[in-house]
Amino acid sequence: MRLRRPLPVPLLVVLAAAALLATTAAAPAPPDDDRVVDLQAHRGGSVLSVESSLQSFGTALDLGVHTLELDVQITADGHAVVTHDRRTSDEVCTDTAPVAPGDPQFPYVGKYVKDLTLDRIRTMDCGSVRRPAYPAQTLSPGARMLELHEVFALARDRGADDVRFNVETKVEAAAPAETAPREQFVQVVADEVRRAGVVERTSVQSFDLAALDRMREVAPELDRVLLMNESFLELGQPGRSPWLNGLDADDLGADPATALVAAARTVDASAVSPVHGTPQSAGTTAPGYTPFTTAATVRAAHDAGLAVIPWTVNDVPTMDALLDLGVDGIITDAPDRARWVFERRGLPLPSPRPAG
């Protein structure tokens, strides 16, 4: 399943969807809506299990998802590890012991991943702490931070040959000294994907347009996806956003949808992945909520042949509203909830891939 849309969505469909989104509670699409919508488990499904762990990705495969979504940082010795945070966080990991007695870098929690070698990273227990936002997470005591190739191997061992991977390169464009160099990020990820033989099933996403531009040069065969939110786009603000590869959003378009799509097209992206709205932890029914993924976003992207896959969508009303707009995928911390929504709407469900 490639991400790029072969044909634009008809304008009438998008306009009708816009009217639906304007309602407080969007009505489900007719039960004969059998288009394939990409269900992506964010960090494996953070609502259910400690994030970015073999348990979380395994649980997602147990349930059945189309895509495992994950973040990558690069260690001091050049390994791709699966973690969202550029600085190791006590919300996810705890120290156990130094890699060697008297190691001056110990404790490791609180250090930048780019400054720690893999052997130091792997001493930390990243399965015994629940994120405060997800108190029902199932723990995985003693779990070590994964390497990217271990996620690929998990899917292979499950026989999940149709499951895709959406790998985010966590280049920090606004503070580049806090992550590995962009060029190293791109090369290491491209090498890992090729080595695992999953090029056709992998997309690389980033907020950093320059990283996607570099990926286009290094591995043009990989799908590229531009992540975005309002604050990184900096539309209507003076100067250029550090996330847009030297471009000024105001030169790209007069509105967020146009600017986002124009930026994505500069790197031949196959999809855009905008935040669903703000606050991103809320949803359509919350007071003061403002959608960022709108009918205009879907129309502009589809007219350009790009898929639209908003993040991170965890509540049912927002899932329904976005599906009514005709989005092509949903990134969620709650894949079980998304499956329930998909089933209720008559959308095709991905097959479970249980162990054994």
mmCIF file of C-alpha atoms in Angstrom:
data_model
loop_
_atom_site.group_PDB
_atom_site.id
_atom_site.type_symbol
_atom_site.label_atom_id
_atom_site.label_comp_id
_atom_site.label_asym_id
_atom_site.label_seq_id
_atom_site.Cartn_x
_atom_site.Cartn_y
_atom_site.Cartn_z
ATOM 1 C CA MET A 1 0.000 0.000 0.000
ATOM 2 C CA ARG A 2 1.731 3.155 -1.218
ATOM 3 C CA LEU A 3 0.838 6.437 0.432
ATOM 4 C CA ARG A 4 0.505 8.676 -2.604
ATOM 5 C CA ARG A 5 -3.052 9.068 -3.826
ATOM 6 C CA PRO A 6 -3.488 8.105 -7.478
ATOM 7 C CA LEU A 7 -6.293 10.583 -8.126
ATOM 8 C CA PRO A 8 -7.639 13.746 -6.441
ATOM 9 C CA VAL A 9 -10.748 13.454 -4.322
ATOM 10 C CA PRO A 10 -13.782 15.073 -5.968
ATOM 11 C CA LEU A 11 -14.462 18.551 -4.688
ATOM 12 C CA LEU A 12 -18.083 17.814 -3.844
ATOM 13 C CA VAL A 13 -17.047 15.066 -1.449
ATOM 14 C CA VAL A 14 -14.694 17.396 0.394
ATOM 15 C CA LEU A 15 -17.248 20.204 0.599
ATOM 16 C CA ALA A 16 -19.819 17.831 2.010
ATOM 17 C CA ALA A 17 -17.296 16.634 4.558
ATOM 18 C CA ALA A 18 -16.596 20.224 5.594
ATOM 19 C CA ALA A 19 -20.226 20.668 6.525
ATOM 20 C CA LEU A 20 -20.063 17.530 8.628
ATOM 21 C CA LEU A 21 -16.967 18.703 10.497
ATOM 22 C CA ALA A 22 -18.746 21.920 11.435
ATOM 23 C CA THR A 23 -21.223 19.959 13.541
ATOM 24 C CA THR A 24 -20.487 19.282 17.203
ATOM 25 C CA ALA A 25 -20.673 15.501 16.771
ATOM 26 C CA ALA A 26 -19.876 14.273 13.293
ATOM 27 C CA ALA A 27 -22.128 11.511 12.002
ATOM 28 C CA PRO A 28 -20.469 8.321 10.808
ATOM 29 C CA ALA A 29 -20.050 7.722 7.108
ATOM 30 C CA PRO A 30 -22.458 5.254 5.479
ATOM 31 C CA PRO A 31 -21.680 1.609 6.288
ATOM 32 C CA ASP A 32 -20.673 0.942 2.671
ATOM 33 C CA ASP A 33 -17.629 3.209 3.094
ATOM 34 C CA ASP A 34 -15.075 0.518 2.237
ATOM 35 C CA ARG A 35 -12.046 2.684 1.396
ATOM 36 C CA VAL A 36 -8.847 1.555 3.100
ATOM 37 C CA VAL A 37 -7.857 4.049 5.797
ATOM 38 C CA ASP A 38 -4.376 3.609 7.260
ATOM 39 C CA LEU A 39 -4.620 2.807 10.982
ATOM 40 C CA GLN A 40 -1.267 3.735 12.534
ATOM 41 C CA ALA A 41 -0.316 2.772 16.094
ATOM 42 C CA HIS A 42 1.559 5.782 17.507
ATOM 43 C CA ARG A 43 4.659 4.542 19.345
ATOM 44 C CA GLY A 44 2.927 1.172 19.227
ATOM 45 C CA GLY A 45 -0.166 2.483 21.036
ATOM 46 C CA SER A 46 0.778 4.509 24.103
ATOM 47 C CA VAL A 47 -2.646 4.305 25.722
ATOM 48 C CA LEU A 48 -2.328 0.535 26.034
ATOM 49 C CA SER A 49 1.337 -0.231 26.786
ATOM 50 C CA VAL A 50 4.541 1.540 27.710
ATOM 51 C CA GLU A 51 5.494 3.310 24.519
ATOM 52 C CA SER A 52 8.056 2.293 21.935
ATOM 53 C CA SER A 53 8.555 -1.148 23.471
ATOM 54 C CA LEU A 54 8.370 -4.671 22.098
ATOM 55 C CA GLN A 55 5.225 -4.981 24.187
ATOM 56 C CA SER A 56 3.550 -1.929 22.655
ATOM 57 C CA PHE A 57 4.400 -2.881 19.079
ATOM 58 C CA GLY A 58 3.463 -6.489 19.817
ATOM 59 C CA THR A 59 0.116 -5.419 21.255
ATOM 60 C CA ALA A 60 -0.556 -3.360 18.135
ATOM 61 C CA LEU A 61 0.145 -6.403 15.970
ATOM 62 C CA ASP A 62 -2.080 -8.518 18.235
ATOM 63 C CA LEU A 63 -4.946 -6.090 17.652
ATOM 64 C CA GLY A 64 -4.295 -5.535 13.963
ATOM 65 C CA VAL A 65 -3.000 -2.262 12.535
ATOM 66 C CA HIS A 66 -1.870 -1.239 9.083
ATOM 67 C CA THR A 67 1.213 0.654 10.263
ATOM 68 C CA LEU A 68 3.571 0.787 13.226
ATOM 69 C CA GLU A 69 4.490 4.432 13.813
ATOM 70 C CA LEU A 70 7.724 5.100 15.682
ATOM 71 C CA ASP A 71 10.342 7.731 16.470
ATOM 72 C CA VAL A 72 14.085 7.363 16.051
ATOM 73 C CA GLN A 73 17.055 9.042 17.679
ATOM 74 C CA ILE A 74 20.718 8.357 16.868
ATOM 75 C CA THR A 75 23.197 7.381 19.600
ATOM 76 C CA ALA A 76 26.743 8.658 20.023
ATOM 77 C CA ASP A 77 28.049 5.556 18.257
ATOM 78 C CA GLY A 78 25.610 5.760 15.362
ATOM 79 C CA HIS A 79 22.783 3.372 16.262
ATOM 80 C CA ALA A 80 19.123 4.094 15.501
ATOM 81 C CA VAL A 81 17.140 3.680 18.723
ATOM 82 C CA VAL A 82 13.382 3.900 19.058
ATOM 83 C CA THR A 83 12.451 6.791 21.324
ATOM 84 C CA HIS A 84 10.553 10.043 21.009
ATOM 85 C CA ASP A 85 12.646 12.102 23.403
ATOM 86 C CA ARG A 86 15.972 13.607 22.374
ATOM 87 C CA ARG A 87 16.829 13.809 26.070
ATOM 88 C CA THR A 88 16.238 10.546 27.942
ATOM 89 C CA SER A 89 13.241 11.134 30.172
ATOM 90 C CA ASP A 90 12.326 9.906 33.634
ATOM 91 C CA GLU A 91 8.744 9.758 32.368
ATOM 92 C CA VAL A 92 9.813 6.743 30.318
ATOM 93 C CA CYS A 93 13.098 5.302 31.618
ATOM 94 C CA THR A 94 14.926 4.754 34.904
ATOM 95 C CA ASP A 95 18.613 4.173 35.525
ATOM 96 C CA THR A 96 19.784 0.782 36.750
ATOM 97 C CA ALA A 97 23.583 0.813 36.924
ATOM 98 C CA PRO A 98 26.477 2.351 35.016
ATOM 99 C CA VAL A 99 27.865 0.413 32.082
ATOM 100 C CA ALA A 100 31.138 0.318 34.015
ATOM 101 C CA PRO A 101 31.994 1.329 37.595
ATOM 102 C CA GLY A 102 32.759 5.014 37.886
ATOM 103 C CA ASP A 103 31.379 5.948 34.454
ATOM 104 C CA PRO A 104 31.414 9.778 34.504
ATOM 105 C CA GLN A 105 28.292 9.929 32.305
ATOM 106 C CA PHE A 106 26.167 8.064 34.854
ATOM 107 C CA PRO A 107 23.299 8.632 35.594
ATOM 108 C CA TYR A 108 22.126 8.427 32.000
ATOM 109 C CA VAL A 109 18.531 9.557 32.419
ATOM 110 C CA GLY A 110 18.400 13.237 31.531
ATOM 111 C CA LYS A 111 21.244 13.022 29.006
ATOM 112 C CA TYR A 112 20.822 13.579 25.277
ATOM 113 C CA VAL A 113 20.610 10.354 23.287
ATOM 114 C CA LYS A 114 23.197 11.726 20.861
ATOM 115 C CA ASP A 115 25.725 11.874 23.723
ATOM 116 C CA LEU A 116 25.199 8.299 24.947
ATOM 117 C CA THR A 117 26.562 5.125 23.393
ATOM 118 C CA LEU A 118 24.239 2.205 22.777
ATOM 119 C CA ASP A 119 25.658 0.169 25.660
ATOM 120 C CA ARG A 120 24.841 3.026 28.046
ATOM 121 C CA ILE A 121 21.370 3.460 26.559
ATOM 122 C CA ARG A 122 20.672 -0.254 26.980
ATOM 123 C CA THR A 123 21.344 -0.213 30.727
ATOM 124 C CA MET A 124 18.201 1.854 31.322
ATOM 125 C CA ASP A 125 14.878 0.244 32.217
ATOM 126 C CA CYS A 126 12.335 1.758 29.827
ATOM 127 C CA GLY A 127 9.394 -0.452 30.719
ATOM 128 C CA SER A 128 8.657 0.221 34.388
ATOM 129 C CA VAL A 129 7.321 3.798 34.256
ATOM 130 C CA ARG A 130 3.910 4.908 33.020
ATOM 131 C CA ARG A 131 3.535 8.198 31.187
ATOM 132 C CA PRO A 132 1.409 10.437 33.446
ATOM 133 C CA ALA A 133 -1.010 10.997 30.559
ATOM 134 C CA TYR A 134 -1.646 7.241 30.234
ATOM 135 C CA PRO A 135 -2.056 5.768 33.722
ATOM 136 C CA ALA A 136 -3.551 2.511 32.377
ATOM 137 C CA GLN A 137 -0.465 1.557 30.359
ATOM 138 C CA THR A 138 0.606 -2.057 30.790
ATOM 139 C CA LEU A 139 4.160 -2.091 32.076
ATOM 140 C CA SER A 140 7.045 -4.156 30.728
ATOM 141 C CA PRO A 141 9.557 -4.181 33.594
ATOM 142 C CA GLY A 142 13.154 -4.391 32.502
ATOM 143 C CA ALA A 143 12.448 -3.508 28.875
ATOM 144 C CA ARG A 144 15.395 -1.875 27.158
ATOM 145 C CA MET A 145 15.200 0.893 24.592
ATOM 146 C CA LEU A 146 14.784 -0.782 21.216
ATOM 147 C CA GLU A 147 16.926 -0.483 18.146
ATOM 148 C CA LEU A 148 15.082 0.173 14.898
ATOM 149 C CA HIS A 149 16.004 -3.199 13.438
ATOM 150 C CA GLU A 150 14.285 -4.933 16.376
ATOM 151 C CA VAL A 151 10.914 -3.493 15.349
ATOM 152 C CA PHE A 152 11.429 -4.741 11.806
ATOM 153 C CA ALA A 153 12.395 -8.162 13.210
ATOM 154 C CA LEU A 154 9.291 -8.310 15.419
ATOM 155 C CA ALA A 155 7.005 -7.842 12.432
ATOM 156 C CA ARG A 156 8.985 -10.389 10.428
ATOM 157 C CA ASP A 157 8.777 -12.956 13.221
ATOM 158 C CA ARG A 158 5.008 -12.430 13.413
ATOM 159 C CA GLY A 159 4.657 -13.014 9.678
ATOM 160 C CA ALA A 160 3.313 -9.469 9.379
ATOM 161 C CA ASP A 161 4.607 -9.020 5.854
ATOM 162 C CA ASP A 162 1.883 -6.526 4.970
ATOM 163 C CA VAL A 163 2.372 -4.244 7.982
ATOM 164 C CA ARG A 164 4.001 -0.904 7.184
ATOM 165 C CA PHE A 165 6.429 1.195 9.213
ATOM 166 C CA ASN A 166 6.247 4.973 9.565
ATOM 167 C CA VAL A 167 9.604 6.100 10.944
ATOM 168 C CA GLU A 168 10.023 9.634 12.229
ATOM 169 C CA THR A 169 13.504 11.111 12.144
ATOM 170 C CA LYS A 170 13.549 13.290 15.251
ATOM 171 C CA VAL A 171 15.917 15.962 13.956
ATOM 172 C CA GLU A 172 15.464 19.018 16.172
ATOM 173 C CA ALA A 173 15.686 21.789 13.588
ATOM 174 C CA ALA A 174 15.162 24.533 16.175
ATOM 175 C CA ALA A 175 17.970 23.185 18.392
ATOM 176 C CA PRO A 176 20.234 21.116 16.130
ATOM 177 C CA ALA A 177 22.944 20.699 18.766
ATOM 178 C CA GLU A 178 20.536 18.531 20.784
ATOM 179 C CA THR A 179 20.202 15.725 18.218
ATOM 180 C CA ALA A 180 22.529 13.895 15.859
ATOM 181 C CA PRO A 181 23.382 15.694 12.611
ATOM 182 C CA ARG A 182 20.664 15.613 9.989
ATOM 183 C CA GLU A 183 22.910 13.858 7.465
ATOM 184 C CA GLN A 184 23.726 11.084 9.926
ATOM 185 C CA PHE A 185 20.065 10.672 10.895
ATOM 186 C CA VAL A 186 19.036 10.193 7.295
ATOM 187 C CA GLN A 187 21.872 7.852 6.348
ATOM 188 C CA VAL A 188 21.502 5.577 9.381
ATOM 189 C CA VAL A 189 17.738 5.225 8.938
ATOM 190 C CA ALA A 190 18.019 4.601 5.200
ATOM 191 C CA ASP A 191 20.688 1.954 5.786
ATOM 192 C CA GLU A 192 18.570 0.183 8.429
ATOM 193 C CA VAL A 193 15.490 0.116 6.213
ATOM 194 C CA ARG A 194 17.412 -1.268 3.264
ATOM 195 C CA ARG A 195 19.205 -3.838 5.407
ATOM 196 C CA ALA A 196 15.860 -5.115 6.721
ATOM 197 C CA GLY A 197 14.418 -5.360 3.213
ATOM 198 C CA VAL A 198 11.349 -3.272 4.049
ATOM 199 C CA VAL A 199 11.801 -0.337 1.661
ATOM 200 C CA GLU A 200 8.429 -0.899 -0.015
ATOM 201 C CA ARG A 201 6.680 -0.931 3.364
ATOM 202 C CA THR A 202 8.386 2.048 4.987
ATOM 203 C CA SER A 203 7.711 5.765 4.996
ATOM 204 C CA VAL A 204 9.976 8.334 6.624
ATOM 205 C CA GLN A 205 8.283 11.290 8.262
ATOM 206 C CA SER A 206 9.684 14.445 9.792
ATOM 207 C CA PHE A 207 8.783 17.963 10.840
ATOM 208 C CA ASP A 208 12.164 18.930 9.410
ATOM 209 C CA LEU A 209 11.752 19.607 5.700
ATOM 210 C CA ALA A 210 15.525 19.593 5.219
ATOM 211 C CA ALA A 211 15.718 16.028 6.558
ATOM 212 C CA LEU A 212 13.115 14.936 4.017
ATOM 213 C CA ASP A 213 15.006 16.761 1.282
ATOM 214 C CA ARG A 214 18.153 14.912 2.290
ATOM 215 C CA MET A 215 16.252 11.602 2.383
ATOM 216 C CA ARG A 216 15.080 12.241 -1.166
ATOM 217 C CA GLU A 217 18.735 12.371 -2.212
ATOM 218 C CA VAL A 218 19.941 9.421 -0.127
ATOM 219 C CA ALA A 219 16.963 7.062 -0.517
ATOM 220 C CA PRO A 220 14.553 8.376 -3.153
ATOM 221 C CA GLU A 221 12.713 5.059 -3.125
ATOM 222 C CA LEU A 222 11.340 5.717 0.379
ATOM 223 C CA ASP A 223 7.996 7.474 0.831
ATOM 224 C CA ARG A 224 8.420 10.866 2.497
ATOM 225 C CA VAL A 225 5.810 12.422 4.791
ATOM 226 C CA LEU A 226 5.833 16.008 6.068
ATOM 227 C CA LEU A 227 4.638 16.380 9.644
ATOM 228 C CA MET A 228 3.377 19.808 10.654
ATOM 229 C CA ASN A 229 1.613 21.918 13.240
ATOM 230 C CA GLU A 230 0.762 25.596 13.397
ATOM 231 C CA SER A 231 3.704 26.653 15.547
ATOM 232 C CA PHE A 232 6.322 25.039 13.287
ATOM 233 C CA LEU A 233 4.731 26.365 10.098
ATOM 234 C CA GLU A 234 4.984 29.968 11.397
ATOM 235 C CA LEU A 235 2.550 31.309 8.829
ATOM 236 C CA GLY A 236 2.082 35.067 9.148
ATOM 237 C CA GLN A 237 5.157 35.462 11.332
ATOM 238 C CA PRO A 238 8.313 37.367 10.389
ATOM 239 C CA GLY A 239 11.274 35.400 9.124
ATOM 240 C CA ARG A 240 11.640 31.777 8.118
ATOM 241 C CA SER A 241 10.741 28.771 10.226
ATOM 242 C CA PRO A 242 13.804 26.622 10.991
ATOM 243 C CA TRP A 243 11.684 23.620 10.063
ATOM 244 C CA LEU A 244 11.079 24.617 6.419
ATOM 245 C CA ASN A 245 14.521 24.176 4.851
ATOM 246 C CA GLY A 246 15.089 27.893 4.310
ATOM 247 C CA LEU A 247 11.592 28.563 2.993
ATOM 248 C CA ASP A 248 9.144 31.133 4.339
ATOM 249 C CA ALA A 249 5.627 29.767 4.796
ATOM 250 C CA ASP A 250 4.212 33.123 3.691
ATOM 251 C CA ASP A 251 5.837 32.625 0.290
ATOM 252 C CA LEU A 252 4.231 29.195 -0.011
ATOM 253 C CA GLY A 253 0.603 30.086 0.591
ATOM 254 C CA ALA A 254 -1.834 32.435 2.239
ATOM 255 C CA ASP A 255 -3.396 29.729 4.410
ATOM 256 C CA PRO A 256 -2.058 26.717 6.345
ATOM 257 C CA ALA A 257 -3.420 24.122 3.918
ATOM 258 C CA THR A 258 -1.844 25.714 0.856
ATOM 259 C CA ALA A 259 1.485 26.359 2.594
ATOM 260 C CA LEU A 260 1.668 22.834 4.007
ATOM 261 C CA VAL A 261 1.024 21.173 0.668
ATOM 262 C CA ALA A 262 3.431 23.494 -1.154
ATOM 263 C CA ALA A 263 6.178 22.670 1.351
ATOM 264 C CA ALA A 264 5.534 18.935 0.985
ATOM 265 C CA ARG A 265 5.749 19.163 -2.786
ATOM 266 C CA THR A 266 9.265 20.625 -2.620
ATOM 267 C CA VAL A 267 10.514 17.217 -1.400
ATOM 268 C CA ASP A 268 8.182 15.099 -3.554
ATOM 269 C CA ALA A 269 6.363 13.901 -0.461
ATOM 270 C CA SER A 270 3.708 11.237 -0.766
ATOM 271 C CA ALA A 271 1.678 12.501 2.192
ATOM 272 C CA VAL A 272 1.215 15.269 4.714
ATOM 273 C CA SER A 273 0.675 14.550 8.380
ATOM 274 C CA PRO A 274 -0.792 17.605 10.108
ATOM 275 C CA VAL A 275 -1.765 17.738 13.769
ATOM 276 C CA HIS A 276 -5.520 17.206 14.047
ATOM 277 C CA GLY A 277 -6.008 20.471 15.947
ATOM 278 C CA THR A 278 -5.120 22.484 19.026
ATOM 279 C CA PRO A 279 -4.813 21.810 21.850
ATOM 280 C CA GLN A 280 -3.454 18.559 20.433
ATOM 281 C CA SER A 281 -4.343 16.704 23.644
ATOM 282 C CA ALA A 282 -8.002 17.708 23.216
ATOM 283 C CA GLY A 283 -10.587 16.977 20.548
ATOM 284 C CA THR A 284 -13.503 18.382 18.599
ATOM 285 C CA THR A 285 -15.864 18.462 21.583
ATOM 286 C CA ALA A 286 -13.470 20.367 23.881
ATOM 287 C CA PRO A 287 -14.129 24.070 24.546
ATOM 288 C CA GLY A 288 -11.717 26.249 22.600
ATOM 289 C CA TYR A 289 -10.613 23.456 20.280
ATOM 290 C CA THR A 290 -9.459 24.649 16.848
ATOM 291 C CA PRO A 291 -9.044 22.140 14.014
ATOM 292 C CA PHE A 292 -5.807 22.299 12.033
ATOM 293 C CA THR A 293 -6.698 19.434 9.699
ATOM 294 C CA THR A 294 -9.691 20.835 7.835
ATOM 295 C CA ALA A 295 -11.656 20.344 4.646
ATOM 296 C CA ALA A 296 -9.250 22.791 3.010
ATOM 297 C CA THR A 297 -6.286 20.638 4.074
ATOM 298 C CA VAL A 298 -7.808 17.507 2.593
ATOM 299 C CA ARG A 299 -8.847 19.271 -0.604
ATOM 300 C CA ALA A 300 -5.440 20.884 -1.182
ATOM 301 C CA ALA A 301 -3.545 17.669 -0.466
ATOM 302 C CA HIS A 302 -5.776 15.442 -2.556
ATOM 303 C CA ASP A 303 -5.694 17.884 -5.453
ATOM 304 C CA ALA A 304 -1.895 17.558 -5.315
ATOM 305 C CA GLY A 305 -2.062 13.761 -5.143
ATOM 306 C CA LEU A 306 -0.977 13.621 -1.488
ATOM 307 C CA ALA A 307 -2.460 11.507 1.277
ATOM 308 C CA VAL A 308 -3.549 13.147 4.552
ATOM 309 C CA ILE A 309 -2.718 11.318 7.794
ATOM 310 C CA PRO A 310 -3.360 13.483 10.883
ATOM 311 C CA TRP A 311 -1.815 12.911 14.318
ATOM 312 C CA THR A 312 -2.343 12.024 17.197
ATOM 313 C CA VAL A 313 -6.063 11.277 17.299
ATOM 314 C CA ASN A 314 -7.289 9.511 20.425
ATOM 315 C CA ASP A 315 -10.968 10.335 20.934
ATOM 316 C CA VAL A 316 -13.932 8.973 19.005
ATOM 317 C CA PRO A 317 -15.603 12.281 17.997
ATOM 318 C CA THR A 318 -12.365 13.583 16.468
ATOM 319 C CA MET A 319 -11.741 10.294 14.675
ATOM 320 C CA ASP A 320 -15.252 10.476 13.224
ATOM 321 C CA ALA A 321 -14.882 14.108 12.189
ATOM 322 C CA LEU A 322 -11.612 13.457 10.385
ATOM 323 C CA LEU A 323 -12.886 10.321 8.678
ATOM 324 C CA ASP A 324 -15.891 12.302 7.492
ATOM 325 C CA LEU A 325 -13.465 14.730 5.867
ATOM 326 C CA GLY A 326 -11.929 11.894 3.892
ATOM 327 C CA VAL A 327 -8.504 11.613 5.526
ATOM 328 C CA ASP A 328 -6.408 8.687 4.337
ATOM 329 C CA GLY A 329 -5.125 7.551 7.702
ATOM 330 C CA ILE A 330 -5.140 8.208 11.423
ATOM 331 C CA ILE A 331 -2.186 8.094 13.799
ATOM 332 C CA THR A 332 -3.428 7.148 17.260
ATOM 333 C CA ASP A 333 -2.252 6.153 20.723
ATOM 334 C CA ALA A 334 -5.434 4.073 21.014
ATOM 335 C CA PRO A 335 -5.489 1.542 18.156
ATOM 336 C CA ASP A 336 -8.171 -0.499 19.907
ATOM 337 C CA ARG A 337 -10.467 2.535 19.949
ATOM 338 C CA ALA A 338 -9.701 3.287 16.309
ATOM 339 C CA ARG A 339 -10.531 -0.289 15.332
ATOM 340 C CA TRP A 340 -13.897 0.095 17.051
ATOM 341 C CA VAL A 341 -14.562 3.286 15.075
ATOM 342 C CA PHE A 342 -13.458 1.680 11.817
ATOM 343 C CA GLU A 343 -15.669 -1.348 12.420
ATOM 344 C CA ARG A 344 -18.686 0.811 13.281
ATOM 345 C CA ARG A 345 -18.231 2.762 10.078
ATOM 346 C CA GLY A 346 -17.770 -0.321 7.907
ATOM 347 C CA LEU A 347 -14.138 0.456 7.084
ATOM 348 C CA PRO A 348 -11.864 -2.495 6.279
ATOM 349 C CA LEU A 349 -9.928 -3.634 9.333
ATOM 350 C CA PRO A 350 -6.303 -4.765 9.283
ATOM 351 C CA SER A 351 -5.740 -8.385 10.267
ATOM 352 C CA PRO A 352 -4.443 -9.266 13.744
ATOM 353 C CA ARG A 353 -0.916 -10.689 13.805
ATOM 354 C CA PRO A 354 -0.663 -12.545 17.122
ATOM 355 C CA ALA A 355 2.510 -14.188 18.351
ATOM 356 C CA GLY A 356 2.920 -17.860 17.567
#
